[in-house]
Amino acid sequence: MKIIGTGSALPQKEISNDMLAGFLETSDSWITTRTGIHTRRLLSTETLRELATKAAQAALASSGLQASEIDYLICSNVANSYVSPSLGSILLGTLGCVCPTFDLNGACAGLVYSLDIADSFLKTGRARNILVVAAEQPSRFCNWHDRATSVLFGDGAAAMVVTEGKGFRDFRLTGVPHTDVMYYKRSLEPTPFDRVEERTTPLVMEGREVFRIAVESCINDVDVLLQRNGLTGADIDKYLLHQANMRIIECIREHLEQPREKFPTNIQKYGNTSSASVGILIDELSRAGELKDGQTLMISTFGGGFVTAAAILDWSAIQY
Ligand code: ACO
């Protein structure tokens, strides 16, 4: 499977750390030092559906395919205003695609989970051209009175068109039930038969524990993929890691003993955009000509659950 088109879209509204310090007990220096984040983009007047559509249209345009040529749409999303229909179904309408679709919740690892499924669909001949969209609005499930979580996230969308061809070499996906270290709970409708009240709980996170699990699991995935494919850390041209915290990225880099230039980041500008993060990074690098033909890339992502998804691929340059 190879990527033949990429796109991304971000909200227009840029929120600085100082703006957050206007209503939260925090500071630019705390946020910058602990996370590396300077600004994030948050949805205000636009909608997530619009962002997702924009990212998908950009991916389609760069792939040279028409919406009618897409025969599967996989949408990675943790939460949006509809539980049903799926965000994927909504996007069929805005994009003009006529194909099967479903939403996948792989938390921040959802884009790579979606790519893994797309790879299986292509290998089994279920589809020829697949559109993968990751669209996330974590700002809507944060507790905006909680300075320890709300400062970390940003909204955004990314998309990729994938088809048969040489590109992805290997995937590694994992799941371990650490459900208590990070969760967002939505309310359910009351029933006369179930007295247990189900109230919405905005994002709860044990930051230090998530940090520890993230570093450990990401290193593990990268090591396993390198070993399984007969590679060393030096054979990878770029490490494209989930943009959750600059210090997490730095810990992984130190373990791998690889130079900083191999670890491009955009967390400074966008914060953690959940499953869209690595897709936005790939789209920006690809459009800037920073991903070269034949380069070997390592993608590694992790998210609440706890789930991880990593992949090795050989890049084919895309014409924009
Ligand atoms: N501003 C100022 N002070 C703060 C803030 C803030 N925004 N947030 C927390 N603090 C305070 C705490 O209250 C605490 O104060 P205390 O010592 O008086 O109790 C102090 O700072 C230290 O808090 P810690 O939580 O220990 O700080 P830490 O260095 O661990 O940094 C952080 C916190 C940034 C959340 C870090 O743990 C982290 O990044 N964890 C990983 C989070 C993550 O990546 N989550 C998403 C992963 S999965 C996915 O992407 C969906």
Tab-separated table of C-alpha atoms and ligand atoms in Angstrom:
chain	number	residue	atom	x	y	z
A	1	MET	CA	0.000	0.000	0.000
A	2	LYS	CA	1.223	3.494	-0.752
A	3	ILE	CA	0.057	7.028	-0.001
A	4	ILE	CA	-0.805	8.914	-3.212
A	5	GLY	CA	-2.429	12.026	-1.729
A	6	THR	CA	-2.391	13.970	1.521
A	7	GLY	CA	-4.312	16.903	2.957
A	8	SER	CA	-4.856	18.688	6.226
A	9	ALA	CA	-6.935	21.516	7.630
A	10	LEU	CA	-6.752	23.564	10.802
A	11	PRO	CA	-9.167	26.015	12.414
A	12	GLN	CA	-8.433	29.682	11.801
A	13	LYS	CA	-8.517	30.677	15.472
A	14	GLU	CA	-5.057	30.573	17.016
A	15	ILE	CA	-4.880	30.532	20.804
A	16	SER	CA	-1.605	31.426	22.521
A	17	ASN	CA	-0.483	30.262	25.955
A	18	ASP	CA	-0.879	33.835	27.191
A	19	MET	CA	-4.522	33.807	26.082
A	20	LEU	CA	-5.075	30.651	28.183
A	21	ALA	CA	-3.319	32.311	31.126
A	22	GLY	CA	-6.070	34.941	30.919
A	23	PHE	CA	-8.592	32.498	32.412
A	24	LEU	CA	-6.539	29.550	33.742
A	25	GLU	CA	-3.940	29.555	36.500
A	26	THR	CA	-1.076	28.849	34.127
A	27	SER	CA	1.700	30.627	32.235
A	28	ASP	CA	3.416	30.619	28.876
A	29	SER	CA	6.660	29.485	30.525
A	30	TRP	CA	5.008	26.505	32.310
A	31	ILE	CA	3.282	25.263	29.156
A	32	THR	CA	6.295	25.817	26.904
A	33	THR	CA	8.761	24.152	29.273
A	34	ARG	CA	6.580	21.140	30.128
A	35	THR	CA	5.077	20.499	26.685
A	36	GLY	CA	6.785	22.527	23.943
A	37	ILE	CA	3.404	23.967	22.906
A	38	HIS	CA	3.253	27.695	22.058
A	39	THR	CA	-0.101	27.951	20.283
A	40	ARG	CA	-2.976	25.691	19.239
A	41	ARG	CA	-5.854	26.132	16.773
A	42	LEU	CA	-9.375	25.733	18.156
A	43	LEU	CA	-12.713	25.457	16.379
A	44	SER	CA	-15.038	28.371	17.093
A	45	THR	CA	-17.004	29.488	14.036
A	46	GLU	CA	-16.083	26.573	11.714
A	47	THR	CA	-17.226	22.971	12.240
A	48	LEU	CA	-15.313	19.711	12.434
A	49	ARG	CA	-17.210	18.469	9.380
A	50	GLU	CA	-15.914	21.464	7.397
A	51	LEU	CA	-12.324	20.841	8.504
A	52	ALA	CA	-12.561	17.137	7.660
A	53	THR	CA	-14.052	17.944	4.240
A	54	LYS	CA	-11.288	20.458	3.494
A	55	ALA	CA	-8.543	17.979	4.450
A	56	ALA	CA	-10.165	15.194	2.404
A	57	GLN	CA	-10.637	17.430	-0.652
A	58	ALA	CA	-6.955	18.417	-0.508
A	59	ALA	CA	-5.935	14.744	-0.275
A	60	LEU	CA	-8.190	13.853	-3.221
A	61	ALA	CA	-6.856	16.748	-5.326
A	62	SER	CA	-3.237	15.707	-4.743
A	63	SER	CA	-4.031	12.052	-5.511
A	64	GLY	CA	-5.510	12.966	-8.905
A	65	LEU	CA	-8.572	10.820	-8.123
A	66	GLN	CA	-12.195	11.918	-8.193
A	67	ALA	CA	-14.450	11.375	-5.172
A	68	SER	CA	-16.367	8.821	-7.278
A	69	GLU	CA	-13.198	6.680	-7.573
A	70	ILE	CA	-12.907	6.178	-3.800
A	71	ASP	CA	-14.293	2.789	-2.877
A	72	TYR	CA	-13.882	2.951	0.916
A	73	LEU	CA	-13.809	5.826	3.392
A	74	ILE	CA	-12.381	5.167	6.853
A	75	CYS	CA	-12.795	7.984	9.347
A	76	SER	CA	-10.749	8.170	12.541
A	77	ASN	CA	-12.543	10.190	15.209
A	78	VAL	CA	-12.889	10.126	18.994
A	79	ALA	CA	-15.914	12.415	19.338
A	80	ASN	CA	-18.077	14.746	17.286
A	81	SER	CA	-21.589	16.066	17.695
A	82	TYR	CA	-23.170	12.903	16.256
A	83	VAL	CA	-22.829	9.414	17.643
A	84	SER	CA	-24.873	8.281	14.663
A	85	PRO	CA	-24.624	8.780	11.733
A	86	SER	CA	-20.871	8.315	11.692
A	87	LEU	CA	-18.644	11.235	10.705
A	88	GLY	CA	-17.639	9.068	7.728
A	89	SER	CA	-21.287	8.941	6.566
A	90	ILE	CA	-21.560	12.712	6.881
A	91	LEU	CA	-18.371	13.104	4.826
A	92	LEU	CA	-19.733	10.904	2.021
A	93	GLY	CA	-22.330	13.624	1.500
A	94	THR	CA	-19.972	16.607	1.680
A	95	LEU	CA	-17.367	14.944	-0.586
A	96	GLY	CA	-19.662	13.242	-3.079
A	97	CYS	CA	-18.247	9.757	-2.436
A	98	VAL	CA	-20.515	6.739	-2.878
A	99	CYS	CA	-18.876	3.899	-0.968
A	100	PRO	CA	-18.938	2.047	2.349
A	101	THR	CA	-17.712	3.967	5.368
A	102	PHE	CA	-17.278	3.658	9.111
A	103	ASP	CA	-15.741	5.569	12.008
A	104	LEU	CA	-12.903	4.101	13.976
A	105	ASN	CA	-12.001	5.189	17.505
A	106	GLY	CA	-8.356	4.314	18.050
A	107	ALA	CA	-7.833	7.446	20.177
A	108	CYS	CA	-4.680	9.283	19.080
A	109	ALA	CA	-3.462	6.144	17.298
A	110	GLY	CA	-6.611	6.080	15.117
A	111	LEU	CA	-5.012	7.250	11.869
A	112	VAL	CA	-2.436	4.453	11.860
A	113	TYR	CA	-5.116	1.951	12.949
A	114	SER	CA	-7.143	3.126	9.923
A	115	LEU	CA	-4.132	2.753	7.615
A	116	ASP	CA	-3.574	-0.782	8.897
A	117	ILE	CA	-7.182	-1.690	8.072
A	118	ALA	CA	-6.880	0.015	4.675
A	119	ASP	CA	-3.776	-2.106	4.006
A	120	SER	CA	-5.748	-5.279	4.773
A	121	PHE	CA	-8.652	-4.192	2.533
A	122	LEU	CA	-6.225	-3.567	-0.329
A	123	LYS	CA	-4.410	-6.878	0.213
A	124	THR	CA	-7.677	-8.828	0.183
A	125	GLY	CA	-9.000	-6.966	-2.858
A	126	ARG	CA	-11.914	-5.410	-0.936
A	127	ALA	CA	-11.035	-1.962	-2.260
A	128	ARG	CA	-8.656	-0.249	-4.701
A	129	ASN	CA	-8.636	3.392	-3.584
A	130	ILE	CA	-9.224	4.226	0.058
A	131	LEU	CA	-9.689	7.620	1.652
A	132	VAL	CA	-8.576	7.783	5.282
A	133	VAL	CA	-9.641	10.861	7.237
A	134	ALA	CA	-8.656	11.717	10.814
A	135	ALA	CA	-10.736	14.562	12.226
A	136	GLU	CA	-10.610	15.570	15.850
A	137	GLN	CA	-11.973	18.252	18.153
A	138	PRO	CA	-10.444	17.421	21.541
A	139	SER	CA	-11.198	20.988	22.689
A	140	ARG	CA	-14.806	19.805	23.059
A	141	PHE	CA	-14.053	17.021	25.505
A	142	CYS	CA	-11.564	18.872	27.692
A	143	ASN	CA	-12.507	20.383	31.010
A	144	TRP	CA	-11.673	24.050	30.453
A	145	HIS	CA	-11.279	24.561	34.209
A	146	ASP	CA	-8.546	21.901	34.302
A	147	ARG	CA	-5.194	23.495	33.480
A	148	ALA	CA	-3.437	20.112	33.417
A	149	THR	CA	-5.346	18.870	30.339
A	150	SER	CA	-6.949	21.771	28.449
A	151	VAL	CA	-3.626	23.440	27.594
A	152	LEU	CA	-2.405	20.332	25.747
A	153	PHE	CA	-4.868	19.938	22.907
A	154	GLY	CA	-5.776	21.512	19.581
A	155	ASP	CA	-8.340	20.745	16.869
A	156	GLY	CA	-7.492	19.633	13.328
A	157	ALA	CA	-8.030	17.213	10.472
A	158	ALA	CA	-5.806	15.211	8.139
A	159	ALA	CA	-6.523	12.929	5.208
A	160	MET	CA	-4.704	10.467	2.975
A	161	VAL	CA	-5.591	8.586	-0.187
A	162	VAL	CA	-4.003	5.145	-0.311
A	163	THR	CA	-3.872	2.573	-3.049
A	164	GLU	CA	-1.962	-0.573	-4.029
A	165	GLY	CA	1.768	-0.151	-4.476
A	166	LYS	CA	5.127	-0.276	-2.718
A	167	GLY	CA	5.173	1.868	0.398
A	168	PHE	CA	4.155	0.450	3.763
A	169	ARG	CA	6.463	-2.363	4.821
A	170	ASP	CA	5.072	-3.290	8.221
A	171	PHE	CA	2.648	-2.273	10.960
A	172	ARG	CA	2.619	-2.930	14.695
A	173	LEU	CA	-0.541	-2.333	16.710
A	174	THR	CA	-0.987	-2.971	20.419
A	175	GLY	CA	-3.650	-2.577	23.088
A	176	VAL	CA	-3.394	-2.809	26.875
A	177	PRO	CA	-6.358	-2.100	29.201
A	178	HIS	CA	-5.133	1.000	31.085
A	179	THR	CA	-8.590	2.560	30.879
A	180	ASP	CA	-8.320	4.511	34.122
A	181	VAL	CA	-5.319	6.720	33.268
A	182	MET	CA	-7.144	8.647	30.569
A	183	TYR	CA	-10.850	8.741	29.739
A	184	TYR	CA	-13.734	10.881	28.510
A	185	LYS	CA	-17.168	9.588	29.429
A	186	ARG	CA	-20.313	10.583	27.587
A	187	SER	CA	-23.812	10.517	29.104
A	188	LEU	CA	-26.425	8.001	27.946
A	189	GLU	CA	-30.177	8.515	27.745
A	190	PRO	CA	-31.988	7.524	30.943
A	191	THR	CA	-34.130	4.365	30.903
A	192	PRO	CA	-36.801	3.161	33.339
A	193	PHE	CA	-34.895	-0.147	33.616
A	194	ASP	CA	-31.352	0.973	34.447
A	195	ARG	CA	-30.967	3.208	37.495
A	196	VAL	CA	-27.242	3.819	37.085
A	197	GLU	CA	-26.829	7.441	36.055
A	198	GLU	CA	-24.408	7.970	33.188
A	199	ARG	CA	-23.134	11.528	33.271
A	200	THR	CA	-20.604	13.125	30.938
A	201	THR	CA	-17.142	13.409	32.469
A	202	PRO	CA	-14.760	15.656	30.532
A	203	LEU	CA	-11.272	14.343	29.906
A	204	VAL	CA	-9.610	12.859	32.990
A	205	MET	CA	-5.904	12.192	32.679
A	206	GLU	CA	-3.091	11.103	34.950
A	207	GLY	CA	-0.464	13.045	33.036
A	208	ARG	CA	2.648	11.471	34.558
A	209	GLU	CA	1.411	7.917	34.076
A	210	VAL	CA	0.333	8.625	30.481
A	211	PHE	CA	3.750	10.147	29.845
A	212	ARG	CA	5.500	7.039	31.197
A	213	ILE	CA	3.325	4.572	29.253
A	214	ALA	CA	3.629	6.671	26.065
A	215	VAL	CA	7.434	6.730	26.105
A	216	GLU	CA	7.762	3.051	27.016
A	217	SER	CA	5.240	1.775	24.456
A	218	CYS	CA	6.444	3.993	21.633
A	219	ILE	CA	10.053	2.871	22.153
A	220	ASN	CA	8.884	-0.721	22.243
A	221	ASP	CA	6.947	-0.413	18.961
A	222	VAL	CA	9.853	1.291	17.202
A	223	ASP	CA	12.355	-1.312	18.466
A	224	VAL	CA	10.120	-4.232	17.407
A	225	LEU	CA	9.555	-2.779	13.926
A	226	LEU	CA	13.251	-2.075	13.427
A	227	GLN	CA	14.237	-5.561	14.525
A	228	ARG	CA	11.491	-7.297	12.527
A	229	ASN	CA	12.580	-5.498	9.368
A	230	GLY	CA	16.326	-5.950	9.831
A	231	LEU	CA	16.901	-2.214	10.333
A	232	THR	CA	18.733	-0.072	12.847
A	233	GLY	CA	17.658	3.341	14.094
A	234	ALA	CA	20.143	4.929	11.694
A	235	ASP	CA	18.356	3.381	8.673
A	236	ILE	CA	15.271	5.518	9.332
A	237	ASP	CA	15.340	8.904	7.585
A	238	LYS	CA	12.513	10.463	9.581
A	239	TYR	CA	10.633	9.549	12.763
A	240	LEU	CA	7.103	10.897	12.578
A	241	LEU	CA	5.781	10.629	16.110
A	242	HIS	CA	2.418	11.474	17.621
A	243	GLN	CA	2.645	15.134	18.618
A	244	ALA	CA	1.569	14.893	22.275
A	245	ASN	CA	4.441	16.452	24.177
A	246	MET	CA	7.868	17.638	23.053
A	247	ARG	CA	9.425	15.957	26.105
A	248	ILE	CA	7.897	12.595	25.114
A	249	ILE	CA	9.408	12.991	21.632
A	250	GLU	CA	12.757	13.956	23.168
A	251	CYS	CA	12.801	10.897	25.500
A	252	ILE	CA	12.185	8.603	22.522
A	253	ARG	CA	14.837	10.372	20.459
A	254	GLU	CA	17.385	10.014	23.252
A	255	HIS	CA	16.673	6.286	23.555
A	256	LEU	CA	17.151	5.839	19.811
A	257	GLU	CA	20.292	8.028	19.852
A	258	GLN	CA	19.296	9.692	16.616
A	259	PRO	CA	19.801	13.338	15.607
A	260	ARG	CA	17.058	15.949	16.208
A	261	GLU	CA	16.682	16.668	12.442
A	262	LYS	CA	15.143	13.216	12.056
A	263	PHE	CA	12.276	14.124	14.398
A	264	PRO	CA	10.216	16.851	12.723
A	265	THR	CA	7.557	18.430	14.939
A	266	ASN	CA	4.648	20.842	14.696
A	267	ILE	CA	3.337	20.492	18.260
A	268	GLN	CA	4.689	24.012	18.908
A	269	LYS	CA	1.987	25.427	16.587
A	270	TYR	CA	-0.913	23.012	16.948
A	271	GLY	CA	-0.690	21.175	20.292
A	272	ASN	CA	-1.978	17.612	20.421
A	273	THR	CA	-4.607	17.144	17.689
A	274	SER	CA	-5.218	13.498	18.645
A	275	SER	CA	-5.373	11.121	15.676
A	276	ALA	CA	-5.005	13.983	13.174
A	277	SER	CA	-1.574	14.936	14.541
A	278	VAL	CA	0.718	12.633	12.604
A	279	GLY	CA	-1.372	13.101	9.424
A	280	ILE	CA	-1.074	16.898	9.620
A	281	LEU	CA	2.680	16.513	10.135
A	282	ILE	CA	3.029	14.222	7.099
A	283	ASP	CA	0.941	16.535	4.906
A	284	GLU	CA	2.963	19.616	5.888
A	285	LEU	CA	6.320	17.881	5.387
A	286	SER	CA	5.272	16.369	2.089
A	287	ARG	CA	4.005	19.694	0.714
A	288	ALA	CA	7.210	21.417	1.861
A	289	GLY	CA	9.247	18.834	-0.104
A	290	GLU	CA	10.846	17.540	3.089
A	291	LEU	CA	9.866	13.929	2.466
A	292	LYS	CA	12.026	12.649	-0.380
A	293	ASP	CA	11.463	9.800	-2.786
A	294	GLY	CA	12.760	6.544	-1.333
A	295	GLN	CA	13.169	7.811	2.241
A	296	THR	CA	12.313	5.315	4.955
A	297	LEU	CA	9.888	6.705	7.512
A	298	MET	CA	8.866	5.427	10.931
A	299	ILE	CA	5.427	6.522	12.154
A	300	SER	CA	4.622	5.897	15.809
A	301	THR	CA	1.449	6.891	17.652
A	302	PHE	CA	-0.209	6.177	20.997
A	303	GLY	CA	-3.441	7.063	22.718
A	304	GLY	CA	-5.940	6.479	25.482
A	305	GLY	CA	-6.952	2.906	26.047
A	306	PHE	CA	-3.992	2.371	26.056
A	307	VAL	CA	-3.406	1.729	22.342
A	308	THR	CA	-0.416	2.137	20.076
A	309	ALA	CA	0.081	1.924	16.323
A	310	ALA	CA	3.325	2.234	14.399
A	311	ALA	CA	4.394	1.652	10.814
A	312	ILE	CA	7.457	1.656	8.572
A	313	LEU	CA	7.099	2.911	5.028
A	314	ASP	CA	9.148	3.906	2.026
A	315	TRP	CA	8.021	7.295	0.780
A	316	SER	CA	7.040	8.084	-2.813
A	317	ALA	CA	6.969	11.828	-3.450
A	318	ILE	CA	3.567	13.354	-4.228
A	319	GLN	CA	3.084	16.168	-6.779
A	320	TYR	CA	0.892	18.988	-5.407
B	1	ACO	N1	0.063	25.429	34.380
B	1	ACO	C1	0.681	25.547	35.564
B	1	ACO	N2	0.820	24.515	36.430
B	1	ACO	C2	0.290	23.345	36.054
B	1	ACO	C3	-0.374	23.152	34.840
B	1	ACO	C4	-0.478	24.258	33.964
B	1	ACO	N3	-1.094	24.194	32.773
B	1	ACO	N4	-0.782	21.865	34.751
B	1	ACO	C5	-0.386	21.265	35.882
B	1	ACO	N5	0.261	22.153	36.676
B	1	ACO	C6	0.859	21.944	37.989
B	1	ACO	C7	0.249	20.785	38.734
B	1	ACO	O1	-0.942	21.179	39.396
B	1	ACO	C8	1.353	20.436	39.692
B	1	ACO	O2	1.316	21.335	40.750
B	1	ACO	P1	1.639	20.831	42.265
B	1	ACO	O3	3.065	20.351	42.197
B	1	ACO	O4	1.447	22.056	43.058
B	1	ACO	O5	0.664	19.740	42.516
B	1	ACO	C9	2.615	20.711	38.892
B	1	ACO	O6	2.218	21.584	37.811
B	1	ACO	C10	3.280	19.482	38.312
B	1	ACO	O7	2.269	18.708	37.684
B	1	ACO	P2	2.606	17.379	36.933
B	1	ACO	O8	1.347	16.786	36.384
B	1	ACO	O9	3.431	16.517	37.799
B	1	ACO	O10	3.511	17.951	35.749
B	1	ACO	P3	4.286	17.188	34.622
B	1	ACO	O11	5.671	17.635	34.578
B	1	ACO	O12	4.027	15.716	34.668
B	1	ACO	O13	3.590	17.731	33.282
B	1	ACO	C11	1.962	17.051	31.670
B	1	ACO	C12	2.201	17.526	33.092
B	1	ACO	C13	2.424	18.145	30.707
B	1	ACO	C14	0.472	16.804	31.480
B	1	ACO	C15	2.778	15.752	31.388
B	1	ACO	O14	2.577	14.839	32.434
B	1	ACO	C16	2.400	15.114	30.091
B	1	ACO	O15	2.601	15.663	29.037
B	1	ACO	N6	1.852	13.873	30.120
B	1	ACO	C17	1.428	13.207	28.924
B	1	ACO	C18	0.112	13.774	28.508
B	1	ACO	C19	-0.288	13.326	27.136
B	1	ACO	O16	0.525	13.294	26.241
B	1	ACO	N7	-1.567	13.016	26.978
B	1	ACO	C20	-2.120	12.599	25.764
B	1	ACO	C21	-1.527	11.296	25.303
B	1	ACO	S1	-2.565	10.268	24.403
B	1	ACO	C22	-3.307	11.236	23.379
B	1	ACO	O17	-2.679	12.032	22.746
B	1	ACO	C23	-4.774	11.180	23.323
